[in-house]
Coordinates of C-alpha atoms in Angstrom, one line a residue:
Chain A
X1 CA -27.4 -13.9 -32.4
X2 CA -30.4 -12.0 -32.7
X3 CA -31.7 -10.6 -36.1
X4 CA -32.2 -6.8 -34.4
X5 CA -30.7 -4.2 -36.7
X6 CA -29.3 -0.8 -36.1
X7 CA -32.9 0.8 -36.4
X8 CA -34.5 -1.1 -34.1
X9 CA -31.6 -0.4 -31.6
X10 CA -32.1 3.4 -32.4
X11 CA -35.8 3.0 -31.5
X12 CA -35.0 1.4 -28.2
X13 CA -32.7 4.2 -27.4
X14 CA -35.2 6.9 -28.4
X15 CA -37.7 5.2 -26.0
X16 CA -35.1 6.2 -23.1
X17 CA -36.1 9.6 -22.2
X18 CA -32.7 9.8 -20.4
X19 CA -30.8 9.1 -23.7
X20 CA -32.8 11.7 -25.5
X21 CA -32.0 14.4 -22.9
X22 CA -28.2 13.6 -23.4
X23 CA -28.6 13.6 -27.3
X24 CA -27.3 9.9 -27.5
X25 CA -27.4 7.9 -30.7
X26 CA -26.5 4.3 -31.9
X27 CA -23.9 4.3 -34.7
X28 CA -23.4 0.5 -34.7
X29 CA -25.4 -2.5 -33.7
X30 CA -24.4 -5.9 -34.9
X31 CA -22.8 -9.3 -34.3
X32 CA -21.7 -8.8 -30.7
X33 CA -20.8 -5.0 -30.8
X34 CA -22.5 -1.9 -30.4
X35 CA -21.6 1.8 -30.6
X36 CA -23.1 4.8 -28.7
X37 CA -22.3 8.6 -29.1
X38 CA -22.9 11.5 -27.6
X39 CA -21.8 15.0 -28.6
X40 CA -20.1 16.9 -25.6
X41 CA -22.7 19.7 -25.1
X42 CA -21.9 22.5 -22.5
X43 CA -24.7 21.1 -20.3
X44 CA -22.9 17.9 -20.0
X45 CA -19.8 19.1 -18.3
X46 CA -18.3 19.2 -15.0
X47 CA -16.7 22.2 -13.2
X48 CA -13.6 22.2 -15.0
X49 CA -15.2 22.1 -18.5
X50 CA -14.7 18.4 -19.4
X51 CA -17.3 15.9 -19.9
X52 CA -18.8 14.9 -16.6
X53 CA -17.7 11.4 -15.6
X54 CA -21.3 10.7 -15.1
X55 CA -21.7 11.2 -18.8
X56 CA -19.0 8.8 -19.6
X57 CA -20.5 6.2 -17.2
X58 CA -23.9 6.4 -18.8
X59 CA -22.2 5.9 -22.0
X60 CA -20.6 2.9 -20.6
X61 CA -23.7 1.4 -19.3
X62 CA -25.8 2.0 -22.2
X63 CA -23.1 0.8 -24.7
X64 CA -22.4 -2.4 -22.9
X65 CA -26.0 -3.2 -22.7
X66 CA -26.8 -2.7 -26.3
X67 CA -23.7 -5.0 -27.1
X68 CA -25.2 -7.5 -25.2
X69 CA -28.5 -7.1 -26.7
X70 CA -27.0 -7.9 -30.2
X71 CA -26.3 -11.5 -29.0
X72 CA -29.0 -11.9 -26.1
X73 CA -32.0 -10.0 -27.6
X74 CA -33.8 -7.3 -26.4
X75 CA -34.9 -8.2 -22.9
X76 CA -31.8 -7.5 -21.3
X77 CA -30.7 -5.6 -18.1
X78 CA -27.3 -4.4 -16.8
X79 CA -26.1 -6.4 -13.8
X80 CA -23.2 -4.1 -13.2
X81 CA -20.1 -2.9 -14.6
X82 CA -16.6 -1.3 -13.7
X83 CA -15.3 2.0 -15.2
X84 CA -11.7 3.4 -15.0
X85 CA -11.2 7.0 -16.2
X86 CA -7.9 7.7 -18.4
X87 CA -8.2 11.2 -19.6
X88 CA -10.5 14.3 -19.5
X89 CA -12.7 14.8 -22.7
X90 CA -13.3 18.2 -23.6
X91 CA -14.4 18.9 -27.0
X92 CA -16.2 16.8 -29.8
X93 CA -18.2 13.5 -29.5
X94 CA -18.0 10.7 -26.8
X95 CA -18.0 7.3 -28.8
X96 CA -18.4 4.2 -26.6
X97 CA -17.4 1.2 -28.5
X98 CA -18.6 -1.8 -26.8
X99 CA -18.3 -5.7 -27.6
X100 CA -19.3 -9.0 -26.3
X101 CA -16.3 -10.8 -24.8
X102 CA -18.3 -13.9 -23.9
X103 CA -22.0 -14.9 -23.8
X104 CA -23.8 -17.5 -22.3
X105 CA -27.6 -18.4 -22.0
X106 CA -28.0 -16.0 -19.0
X107 CA -25.6 -13.3 -19.5
X108 CA -22.9 -11.7 -21.3
X109 CA -19.8 -10.3 -20.3
X110 CA -18.8 -7.1 -22.4
X111 CA -16.1 -4.4 -22.4
X112 CA -16.1 -0.9 -23.7
X113 CA -13.8 1.5 -24.8
X114 CA -14.7 5.3 -24.5
X115 CA -13.2 7.6 -27.0
X116 CA -13.6 11.2 -27.6
X117 CA -13.5 12.0 -31.3
X118 CA -13.3 15.1 -33.3
X119 CA -11.9 17.3 -30.3
X120 CA -9.6 20.3 -30.3
X121 CA -12.4 22.2 -32.1
X122 CA -12.1 24.7 -29.1
X123 CA -9.5 27.4 -28.8
X124 CA -6.0 27.1 -28.8
X125 CA -5.9 27.8 -24.9
X126 CA -8.0 24.8 -24.6
X127 CA -5.9 22.5 -26.6
X128 CA -2.8 23.6 -24.7
X129 CA -4.1 22.5 -21.5
X130 CA -3.8 18.8 -22.5
X131 CA -0.8 16.6 -22.2
X132 CA -1.9 14.9 -25.5
X133 CA -2.3 17.8 -27.8
X134 CA 0.1 16.4 -30.2
X135 CA -2.5 13.7 -31.1
X136 CA -4.3 16.3 -32.6
X137 CA -7.1 17.5 -34.9
X138 CA -9.8 15.0 -35.4
X139 CA -8.0 11.9 -33.7
X140 CA -9.9 9.6 -31.5
X141 CA -8.4 9.6 -27.8
X142 CA -9.1 6.8 -25.2
X143 CA -10.9 8.5 -22.3
X144 CA -12.2 5.4 -20.3
X145 CA -12.6 1.7 -20.4
X146 CA -15.2 -0.3 -18.9
X147 CA -16.2 -4.0 -18.4
X148 CA -19.5 -5.3 -17.2
X149 CA -22.2 -8.2 -16.8
X150 CA -25.6 -7.9 -18.8
X151 CA -28.3 -10.4 -17.8
X152 CA -31.3 -11.7 -19.7
X153 CA -34.3 -10.0 -18.2
X154 CA -36.0 -12.3 -15.6
X155 CA -39.6 -12.3 -15.1
X156 CA -40.7 -8.8 -14.0
X157 CA -41.5 -9.9 -10.3
X158 CA -37.8 -10.7 -10.0
X159 CA -36.0 -7.4 -10.0
Chain B
X1 CA -9.9 16.0 7.1
X2 CA -10.9 19.3 5.4
X3 CA -12.9 22.1 6.6
X4 CA -15.0 22.4 3.5
X5 CA -18.7 22.5 4.5
X6 CA -21.7 21.6 2.8
X7 CA -22.5 25.1 1.1
X8 CA -19.2 24.6 -0.5
X9 CA -19.8 21.3 -1.8
X10 CA -23.1 22.5 -2.9
X11 CA -21.6 25.3 -4.8
X12 CA -19.1 23.0 -6.5
X13 CA -22.1 20.8 -7.6
X14 CA -23.7 23.8 -8.9
X15 CA -20.8 24.4 -11.1
X16 CA -21.2 21.3 -12.9
X17 CA -23.5 22.1 -15.8
X18 CA -24.4 18.4 -15.9
X19 CA -25.3 18.2 -12.4
X20 CA -27.6 21.0 -12.9
X21 CA -29.4 19.3 -15.9
X22 CA -30.2 16.4 -13.9
X23 CA -31.2 18.4 -10.8
X24 CA -28.8 17.1 -8.3
X25 CA -28.2 18.3 -4.9
X26 CA -26.0 17.6 -2.0
X27 CA -27.9 17.0 1.4
X28 CA -24.8 15.7 3.3
X29 CA -21.1 16.5 3.2
X30 CA -18.6 15.9 6.2
X31 CA -16.4 13.8 7.8
X32 CA -15.8 11.4 5.1
X33 CA -19.4 11.0 4.0
X34 CA -21.4 12.7 1.3
X35 CA -25.1 12.4 0.1
X36 CA -26.6 13.2 -3.3
X37 CA -29.8 13.1 -4.3
X38 CA -31.6 13.4 -7.4
X39 CA -35.2 13.4 -8.0
X40 CA -36.5 10.9 -10.6
X41 CA -38.1 13.2 -13.4
X42 CA -39.7 11.7 -16.3
X43 CA -36.8 12.8 -18.6
X44 CA -34.4 10.5 -16.2
X45 CA -36.0 7.1 -17.1
X46 CA -35.2 4.3 -19.5
X47 CA -37.7 2.7 -22.0
X48 CA -39.6 0.7 -19.2
X49 CA -40.2 3.8 -17.0
X50 CA -37.4 3.1 -14.3
X51 CA -34.7 5.5 -13.6
X52 CA -32.0 5.0 -16.2
X53 CA -29.2 3.0 -14.9
X54 CA -26.7 5.8 -16.3
X55 CA -28.3 8.1 -13.8
X56 CA -27.7 5.7 -10.9
X57 CA -23.9 5.6 -12.4
X58 CA -23.6 9.5 -12.4
X59 CA -25.1 9.3 -8.7
X60 CA -22.5 6.9 -7.8
X61 CA -19.7 8.6 -9.5
X62 CA -20.5 12.0 -8.2
X63 CA -21.1 11.1 -4.5
X64 CA -18.1 9.1 -4.4
X65 CA -15.9 11.8 -5.5
X66 CA -17.8 14.3 -3.0
X67 CA -17.2 11.6 -0.2
X68 CA -13.6 11.6 -0.8
X69 CA -13.5 15.4 -1.2
X70 CA -14.4 15.7 2.7
X71 CA -11.0 14.1 3.5
X72 CA -8.9 14.9 0.2
X73 CA -9.8 18.3 -0.3
X74 CA -11.4 19.9 -3.3
X75 CA -8.7 19.1 -5.9
X76 CA -9.8 15.3 -6.6
X77 CA -10.8 13.3 -9.7
X78 CA -12.4 10.0 -9.8
X79 CA -10.0 7.1 -10.8
X80 CA -12.8 4.5 -11.5
X81 CA -15.7 2.7 -9.9
X82 CA -17.6 -0.6 -9.9
X83 CA -21.6 -0.4 -9.7
X84 CA -23.9 -3.3 -9.3
X85 CA -27.6 -2.8 -9.9
X86 CA -29.9 -4.5 -7.5
X87 CA -33.6 -3.2 -8.3
X88 CA -35.1 -0.9 -10.8
X89 CA -36.2 2.6 -9.1
X90 CA -39.4 4.2 -10.4
X91 CA -40.7 6.8 -8.6
X92 CA -39.4 9.4 -5.9
X93 CA -35.7 10.4 -5.2
X94 CA -32.5 8.7 -5.6
X95 CA -30.2 9.2 -2.5
X96 CA -26.8 8.0 -3.2
X97 CA -24.9 7.7 0.1
X98 CA -21.2 7.7 0.0
X99 CA -18.5 7.1 2.6
X100 CA -14.7 6.9 2.7
X101 CA -13.5 3.3 3.4
X102 CA -9.9 4.2 3.5
X103 CA -7.8 7.4 2.7
X104 CA -4.3 8.0 2.1
X105 CA -2.2 10.9 0.7
X106 CA -2.8 10.1 -2.8
X107 CA -6.2 8.4 -3.0
X108 CA -9.0 7.4 -1.0
X109 CA -11.4 4.3 -1.6
X110 CA -15.1 4.7 -1.0
X111 CA -18.1 3.0 -1.2
X112 CA -21.7 4.4 -1.9
X113 CA -25.0 2.8 -1.3
X114 CA -28.0 4.2 -3.7
X115 CA -31.5 4.2 -2.4
X116 CA -34.8 5.2 -3.8
X117 CA -36.8 7.1 -1.2
X118 CA -40.4 8.4 -1.0
X119 CA -41.4 5.9 -3.8
X120 CA -45.0 4.5 -4.2
X121 CA -46.2 8.0 -4.8
X122 CA -47.4 6.9 -8.3
X123 CA -50.4 4.9 -9.0
X124 CA -51.5 1.7 -7.5
X125 CA -50.7 0.2 -11.0
X126 CA -47.2 1.1 -10.7
X127 CA -46.7 -0.1 -7.2
X128 CA -48.2 -3.5 -8.2
X129 CA -45.3 -3.8 -10.8
X130 CA -42.7 -4.2 -8.2
X131 CA -41.9 -7.3 -6.1
X132 CA -41.1 -5.3 -3.2
X133 CA -44.3 -3.1 -2.7
X134 CA -44.8 -4.4 0.8
X135 CA -41.8 -2.2 1.9
X136 CA -44.3 0.5 1.1
X137 CA -45.1 4.2 1.4
X138 CA -41.9 6.5 1.9
X139 CA -39.3 3.8 2.7
X140 CA -35.9 3.6 1.3
X141 CA -34.9 0.9 -0.8
X142 CA -31.6 -0.2 -1.8
X143 CA -31.1 0.0 -5.7
X144 CA -27.5 -0.2 -6.4
X145 CA -24.0 -0.3 -4.8
X146 CA -20.8 1.0 -5.9
X147 CA -17.3 1.2 -4.7
X148 CA -14.5 3.2 -6.3
X149 CA -11.1 5.1 -6.1
X150 CA -10.8 8.8 -6.1
X151 CA -7.4 10.4 -6.5
X152 CA -5.9 13.8 -5.4
X153 CA -5.6 15.6 -8.6
X154 CA -2.2 15.7 -10.3
X155 CA -0.9 19.0 -11.8
X156 CA -3.0 19.7 -15.1
X157 CA -0.6 18.2 -17.5
X158 CA -1.0 14.5 -16.1
X159 CA -4.6 13.5 -16.8
Chain C
X1 CA 9.1 2.5 -20.9
X2 CA 11.5 0.9 -18.7
X3 CA 14.4 -1.5 -19.9
X4 CA 13.5 -4.5 -17.6
X5 CA 13.4 -7.6 -19.3
X6 CA 11.9 -11.0 -18.9
X7 CA 14.6 -12.5 -16.8
X8 CA 14.2 -9.4 -14.4
X9 CA 10.6 -9.9 -14.2
X10 CA 11.0 -13.7 -13.7
X11 CA 13.3 -12.8 -10.9
X12 CA 10.9 -10.7 -9.3
X13 CA 8.3 -13.4 -9.7
X14 CA 10.7 -15.9 -8.0
X15 CA 11.0 -13.6 -5.0
X16 CA 7.3 -13.9 -4.2
X17 CA 6.8 -17.1 -2.1
X18 CA 3.2 -17.2 -3.1
X19 CA 4.0 -17.1 -6.7
X20 CA 6.4 -20.1 -6.2
X21 CA 3.9 -22.1 -4.3
X22 CA 1.6 -21.8 -7.1
X23 CA 4.3 -22.5 -9.7
X24 CA 3.7 -19.3 -11.9
X25 CA 6.0 -18.2 -14.5
X26 CA 6.4 -15.1 -16.7
X27 CA 6.5 -16.1 -20.4
X28 CA 6.3 -12.3 -21.9
X29 CA 7.4 -9.2 -20.6
X30 CA 7.9 -6.1 -22.9
X31 CA 6.4 -2.9 -24.1
X32 CA 3.3 -2.5 -22.0
X33 CA 2.5 -6.3 -21.8
X34 CA 3.0 -9.3 -19.7
X35 CA 2.0 -12.9 -19.7
X36 CA 1.8 -14.9 -16.5
X37 CA 1.4 -18.7 -16.8
X38 CA 0.3 -21.4 -13.9
X39 CA -0.3 -25.0 -14.8
X40 CA -3.4 -26.3 -13.3
X41 CA -2.1 -28.7 -10.7
X42 CA -4.5 -30.8 -8.7
X43 CA -3.9 -28.7 -5.5
X44 CA -5.1 -25.7 -7.3
X45 CA -8.6 -26.9 -7.8
X46 CA -12.2 -26.2 -6.2
X47 CA -14.6 -28.7 -5.2
X48 CA -15.8 -29.7 -8.8
X49 CA -12.4 -30.3 -10.1
X50 CA -12.1 -26.9 -11.8
X51 CA -9.2 -24.4 -11.3
X52 CA -10.3 -22.3 -8.3
X53 CA -11.5 -19.0 -8.9
X54 CA -9.0 -17.5 -6.6
X55 CA -6.2 -18.9 -8.8
X56 CA -7.5 -16.8 -11.7
X57 CA -8.0 -13.8 -9.5
X58 CA -4.2 -14.4 -8.5
X59 CA -2.9 -14.7 -12.0
X60 CA -5.3 -11.6 -13.0
X61 CA -3.7 -9.6 -10.2
X62 CA -0.2 -10.6 -10.9
X63 CA -0.3 -10.1 -14.6
X64 CA -1.9 -6.9 -14.3
X65 CA 0.8 -5.7 -12.2
X66 CA 3.7 -7.0 -14.3
X67 CA 2.4 -5.6 -17.4
X68 CA 2.1 -2.0 -15.6
X69 CA 5.8 -2.7 -14.5
X70 CA 6.8 -2.7 -18.2
X71 CA 6.1 1.0 -18.4
X72 CA 6.0 2.2 -14.7
X73 CA 9.0 0.5 -13.5
X74 CA 9.4 -2.2 -10.8
X75 CA 8.3 -0.1 -7.9
X76 CA 4.5 -0.5 -8.2
X77 CA 1.5 -1.8 -6.3
X78 CA -1.9 -3.0 -7.5
X79 CA -4.6 -0.5 -6.5
X80 CA -7.4 -2.8 -7.3
X81 CA -9.2 -4.7 -10.0
X82 CA -12.2 -6.2 -11.4
X83 CA -12.5 -9.7 -12.7
X84 CA -15.4 -11.5 -14.5
X85 CA -15.4 -15.3 -14.7
X86 CA -16.6 -16.7 -17.8
X87 CA -16.1 -20.4 -18.0
X88 CA -14.5 -23.0 -15.7
X89 CA -11.2 -24.3 -16.6
X90 CA -10.2 -27.7 -15.8
X91 CA -7.1 -29.0 -17.4
X92 CA -3.9 -27.5 -18.9
X93 CA -2.3 -24.1 -18.2
X94 CA -3.7 -20.8 -17.3
X95 CA -2.2 -18.1 -19.3
X96 CA -2.9 -14.7 -18.1
X97 CA -2.2 -11.9 -20.9
X98 CA -2.3 -8.4 -19.6
X99 CA -1.4 -5.1 -21.3
X100 CA -1.4 -1.6 -20.6
X101 CA -4.4 0.5 -21.8
X102 CA -3.4 3.8 -20.6
X103 CA -0.3 4.8 -18.4
X104 CA 0.3 8.2 -16.8
X105 CA 3.0 9.3 -14.2
X106 CA 1.3 7.8 -11.3
X107 CA -0.6 5.0 -12.5
X108 CA -1.6 2.7 -15.4
X109 CA -4.9 1.0 -16.2
X110 CA -4.3 -2.5 -17.6
X111 CA -6.6 -5.4 -19.0
X112 CA -5.9 -9.0 -18.7
X113 CA -7.4 -12.0 -20.7
X114 CA -7.0 -15.3 -18.8
X115 CA -7.1 -18.4 -21.2
X116 CA -6.9 -22.1 -20.4
X117 CA -4.6 -23.7 -22.9
X118 CA -3.8 -27.3 -23.8
X119 CA -6.8 -28.5 -21.9
X120 CA -9.1 -31.5 -22.7
X121 CA -6.0 -33.7 -21.7
X122 CA -8.1 -35.5 -19.2
X123 CA -10.4 -38.3 -19.8
X124 CA -13.2 -38.3 -22.5
X125 CA -15.7 -38.0 -19.4
X126 CA -14.3 -35.0 -18.1
X127 CA -14.2 -33.3 -21.7
X128 CA -17.9 -34.3 -22.0
X129 CA -18.8 -32.1 -19.0
X130 CA -18.0 -28.9 -20.7
X131 CA -20.1 -26.9 -23.1
X132 CA -17.3 -26.1 -25.3
X133 CA -15.6 -29.3 -25.8
X134 CA -15.9 -28.6 -29.7
X135 CA -13.2 -26.2 -29.4
X136 CA -11.0 -28.9 -28.7
X137 CA -7.5 -30.5 -28.1
X138 CA -4.8 -27.6 -27.5
X139 CA -6.9 -24.6 -28.2
X140 CA -7.1 -21.4 -26.1
X141 CA -10.1 -20.7 -24.3
X142 CA -10.9 -17.5 -22.6
X143 CA -11.9 -18.1 -18.9
X144 CA -12.0 -14.8 -17.4
X145 CA -11.4 -11.2 -18.2
X146 CA -10.0 -8.4 -15.7
X147 CA -9.3 -4.6 -15.5
X148 CA -7.4 -2.8 -13.1
X149 CA -5.4 0.0 -11.7
X150 CA -1.6 0.0 -10.9
X151 CA 0.0 2.6 -9.1
X152 CA 3.7 3.7 -8.9
X153 CA 4.6 2.8 -5.2
X154 CA 4.6 6.0 -2.9
X155 CA 7.3 6.3 -0.1
X156 CA 6.7 3.5 2.4
X157 CA 5.0 5.4 5.0
X158 CA 1.8 5.7 2.7
X159 CA 0.3 2.3 2.4
Chain D
X1 CA -32.6 -18.5 3.4
X2 CA -30.9 -22.0 3.5
X3 CA -30.4 -24.5 6.3
X4 CA -26.8 -25.0 5.8
X5 CA -24.5 -24.6 8.6
X6 CA -21.1 -24.0 9.4
X7 CA -20.0 -27.6 9.6
X8 CA -21.4 -27.9 5.9
X9 CA -19.4 -24.6 4.8
X10 CA -16.3 -26.1 6.4
X11 CA -16.6 -29.3 4.6
X12 CA -17.3 -27.7 1.2
X13 CA -14.1 -25.7 1.8
X14 CA -12.3 -28.7 2.7
X15 CA -13.1 -30.1 -0.7
X16 CA -11.5 -27.4 -2.4
X17 CA -7.8 -28.4 -2.6
X18 CA -6.9 -25.0 -3.4
X19 CA -8.2 -23.7 0.1
X20 CA -6.5 -26.5 1.7
X21 CA -3.4 -25.7 0.3
X22 CA -3.6 -22.2 1.5
X23 CA -4.9 -23.1 5.0
X24 CA -8.4 -21.4 4.7
X25 CA -11.2 -22.0 7.3
X26 CA -14.6 -20.9 7.7
X27 CA -15.3 -19.2 11.1
X28 CA -18.8 -17.8 10.5
X29 CA -21.6 -18.8 7.9
X30 CA -25.3 -18.0 8.7
X31 CA -27.8 -15.6 7.6
X32 CA -26.4 -13.6 4.8
X33 CA -22.8 -13.5 6.3
X34 CA -19.7 -15.8 5.8
X35 CA -16.1 -15.2 7.2
X36 CA -13.1 -16.9 5.9
X37 CA -9.6 -16.8 7.6
X38 CA -6.1 -17.5 6.4
X39 CA -2.9 -17.3 8.5
X40 CA -0.4 -15.3 6.9
X41 CA 2.4 -18.1 6.3
X42 CA 5.7 -17.2 4.8
X43 CA 4.9 -19.0 1.4
X44 CA 1.8 -16.9 0.9
X45 CA 3.9 -13.5 0.8
X46 CA 5.0 -11.5 -2.1
X47 CA 8.4 -9.9 -2.5
X48 CA 8.4 -7.5 0.0
X49 CA 7.3 -9.8 2.6
X50 CA 3.5 -8.7 2.7
X51 CA 0.5 -11.2 2.1
X52 CA 0.3 -11.5 -1.7
X53 CA -2.5 -9.6 -3.2
X54 CA -3.5 -12.7 -5.0
X55 CA -4.0 -14.1 -1.6
X56 CA -6.4 -11.5 -0.6
X57 CA -8.1 -11.8 -3.8
X58 CA -8.6 -15.5 -3.1
X59 CA -10.1 -14.8 0.3
X60 CA -12.4 -12.1 -1.4
X61 CA -13.6 -14.4 -4.2
X62 CA -14.2 -17.2 -1.5
X63 CA -15.8 -15.3 1.1
X64 CA -18.2 -13.5 -1.3
X65 CA -19.3 -17.0 -2.6
X66 CA -19.8 -18.7 0.7
X67 CA -21.9 -15.6 2.1
X68 CA -24.1 -15.7 -1.1
X69 CA -24.3 -19.8 -0.2
X70 CA -26.2 -18.9 3.0
X71 CA -28.9 -17.6 1.1
X72 CA -28.8 -19.2 -2.4
X73 CA -28.0 -22.6 -1.3
X74 CA -24.8 -24.6 -2.1
X75 CA -25.2 -24.6 -5.9
X76 CA -23.6 -21.2 -6.6
X77 CA -20.7 -19.7 -8.8
X78 CA -18.9 -16.5 -8.7
X79 CA -19.9 -14.3 -11.6
X80 CA -17.1 -11.7 -10.9
X81 CA -15.9 -9.3 -8.4
X82 CA -14.1 -5.8 -7.8
X83 CA -11.4 -5.6 -5.1
X84 CA -9.4 -2.6 -4.0
X85 CA -6.4 -2.9 -2.0
X86 CA -6.0 -0.4 1.0
X87 CA -2.9 -1.4 3.0
X88 CA -0.4 -4.1 3.0
X89 CA -1.0 -7.2 5.5
X90 CA 2.3 -8.5 7.1
X91 CA 1.8 -10.7 10.0
X92 CA -1.3 -12.4 11.6
X93 CA -4.3 -13.9 10.1
X94 CA -6.4 -12.4 7.1
X95 CA -10.2 -12.2 8.0
X96 CA -12.4 -11.9 5.0
X97 CA -15.8 -11.0 6.3
X98 CA -18.4 -11.1 3.5
X99 CA -22.2 -10.2 3.7
X100 CA -25.1 -10.3 1.2
X101 CA -26.0 -6.6 0.1
X102 CA -29.1 -8.1 -2.0
X103 CA -30.2 -11.5 -3.2
X104 CA -32.7 -12.5 -5.7
X105 CA -33.7 -15.7 -7.4
X106 CA -30.7 -15.8 -9.6
X107 CA -27.9 -14.0 -8.0
X108 CA -26.7 -12.3 -5.1
X109 CA -24.7 -9.1 -4.6
X110 CA -22.2 -9.0 -1.8
X111 CA -19.4 -7.1 -0.2
X112 CA -16.5 -8.3 1.5
X113 CA -14.1 -6.4 4.0
X114 CA -10.6 -8.0 4.4
X115 CA -8.8 -7.4 7.8
X116 CA -5.5 -8.3 9.1
X117 CA -5.8 -9.2 12.8
X118 CA -3.4 -10.4 15.5
X119 CA -0.7 -8.6 13.5
X120 CA 2.5 -6.9 14.9
X121 CA 3.5 -10.4 16.2
X122 CA 6.8 -10.1 14.3
X123 CA 9.8 -7.9 15.2
X124 CA 10.0 -4.3 16.3
X125 CA 11.4 -3.6 13.0
X126 CA 8.5 -5.1 11.1
X127 CA 6.0 -2.9 13.1
X128 CA 8.2 0.3 12.4
X129 CA 7.8 -0.2 8.6
X130 CA 4.0 0.4 8.8
X131 CA 2.4 3.8 8.9
X132 CA -0.4 2.6 11.2
X133 CA 1.6 0.9 13.9
X134 CA -0.2 2.8 16.6
X135 CA -3.3 0.8 15.9
X136 CA -1.1 -1.6 17.6
X137 CA -1.0 -5.2 18.9
X138 CA -3.6 -7.5 18.2
X139 CA -6.1 -5.0 16.4
X140 CA -8.0 -5.4 13.3
X141 CA -7.1 -3.3 10.2
X142 CA -8.9 -3.2 7.2
X143 CA -6.7 -4.4 4.2
X144 CA -8.9 -4.5 1.3
X145 CA -12.5 -4.2 0.2
X146 CA -14.5 -6.1 -2.4
X147 CA -17.9 -6.3 -4.1
X148 CA -19.1 -9.1 -6.1
X149 CA -22.0 -10.9 -7.7
X150 CA -22.7 -14.6 -7.3
X151 CA -24.8 -16.7 -9.4
X152 CA -27.0 -19.8 -8.8
X153 CA -25.5 -22.4 -10.7
X154 CA -27.2 -23.1 -14.0
X155 CA -27.1 -26.7 -15.4
X156 CA -23.5 -28.0 -15.9
X157 CA -23.6 -27.6 -19.7
X158 CA -23.9 -23.6 -19.2
X159 CA -20.6 -22.6 -17.8

């Protein structure tokens, strides 16, 4: 377990130009778990008005890696991951909660649950589009689940 | 097999605000295959200067879905995918080449190979960072591979 | 949610010659969750004496599908899954606990945790081989995690 | 690239009791690729008479690992893999063709295509069950595709 705190994690995130472009933030980072959030801005949507699947994949990738970083330290890289989409996310904030399932010396396997929270802030018509409107104002709905492997970074010559 | 052409595909991509934000374009779209390209701008990088893994995941997600669209038609959604990262991509253009492995009535399984092309356009120092510099100027290097499932879109009430 | 009970699930399992060959049994089947167990017989091992990874993959595949069956009904088929191996399993029983993460009309996404339970029944030498011997006699250790998609079965002509 | 030949590979396979139980054999092993075959015996089926999905998952797991072994050497272990099922396989032989997509010092990423070959040896009624009967006598049909990561084995204390 490393001593890195959430300020360190947010600093690393801020050093990722792509994460700044998307407006991501780290809201939890400790003890084998990390949470990354992204507000669903209009420029992050796909053609039907939902958050783009690629945005959810970004959130999964990064949250998995930060969760692993809490136990493997800062020198990590993502080996790969699998993501399944469950529901479209229209409004509010994507919250990717990742946690370490198992960590060895060379890699960690993590899972991630991606929720949309504080949604239904749009018009009534938007809300009516969804099958799950009853879950209602401000609730958290599971939008995607992911599972992946994060490696300790090798010397720079072995990518 | 659908009659949709590359102009239609580019139009759909342009209707995705997220794809416009990232500067993606469709360069092939026919007969069970689609290619999506994104230039590696500085605002698409992670903290070590490479293209962010989330960008590669976006490219995989979208290319897989467009490839499936060539056989399933335009009303498709991504069920999920798995991506493995092989090498970091520093400079040039990401080219995600996706193709249908099998298509049924309800879903298609596709694979995607993500290359970086036209790299080594940076400084000599950048080039020296990589283990594979010998592959050289203008070549295509495989950076990530993905495999996923794309579904025909159900009625709007079943997400 | 279906009315199928554990007796029905065991009957389906018994109709799978492959599951009989491996000696699998269903020990839980209700409300979006199913548990499948296999005793680690000597003919189920790989060359180093551990349960073969293919056995764990079988257990994941089948447990995921039975879990989905509790909500989708008996006419289901596995679309695919991802499995990550965490630790080798030497002795005792593999217990694959699967649960539905999200179910729609056409498919369910499930996760599965595969434990080895009642292990360390071998010799002291066997126990000393493992890094986690301290977890000791009779405990449950997580050996693999999986995540997959199960579909409602289409008409027989669409495989 | 290692000097191991197909005889060595078959010997390793024969040291796996589970592979002997299933009747698996290695039919190719060289230069970043390996092929594993299993005849579809009656005791390897599921309840509808098709080869069990778990058998295909076993074939994927093992073929991926042997393919990696051609470049990483014999001390390898499977990190994990993703498999998508495309078509049921009724009669004949499962042939899992795996190949290395990228190999580094610590791991290899491989893909695997699983075919059923020499099928349609059953009754006409069996043949009529399938949507693809026209592909006919003795052809090879793609049944599943997989993608996975194989690691060089760490010291025995780190599972």
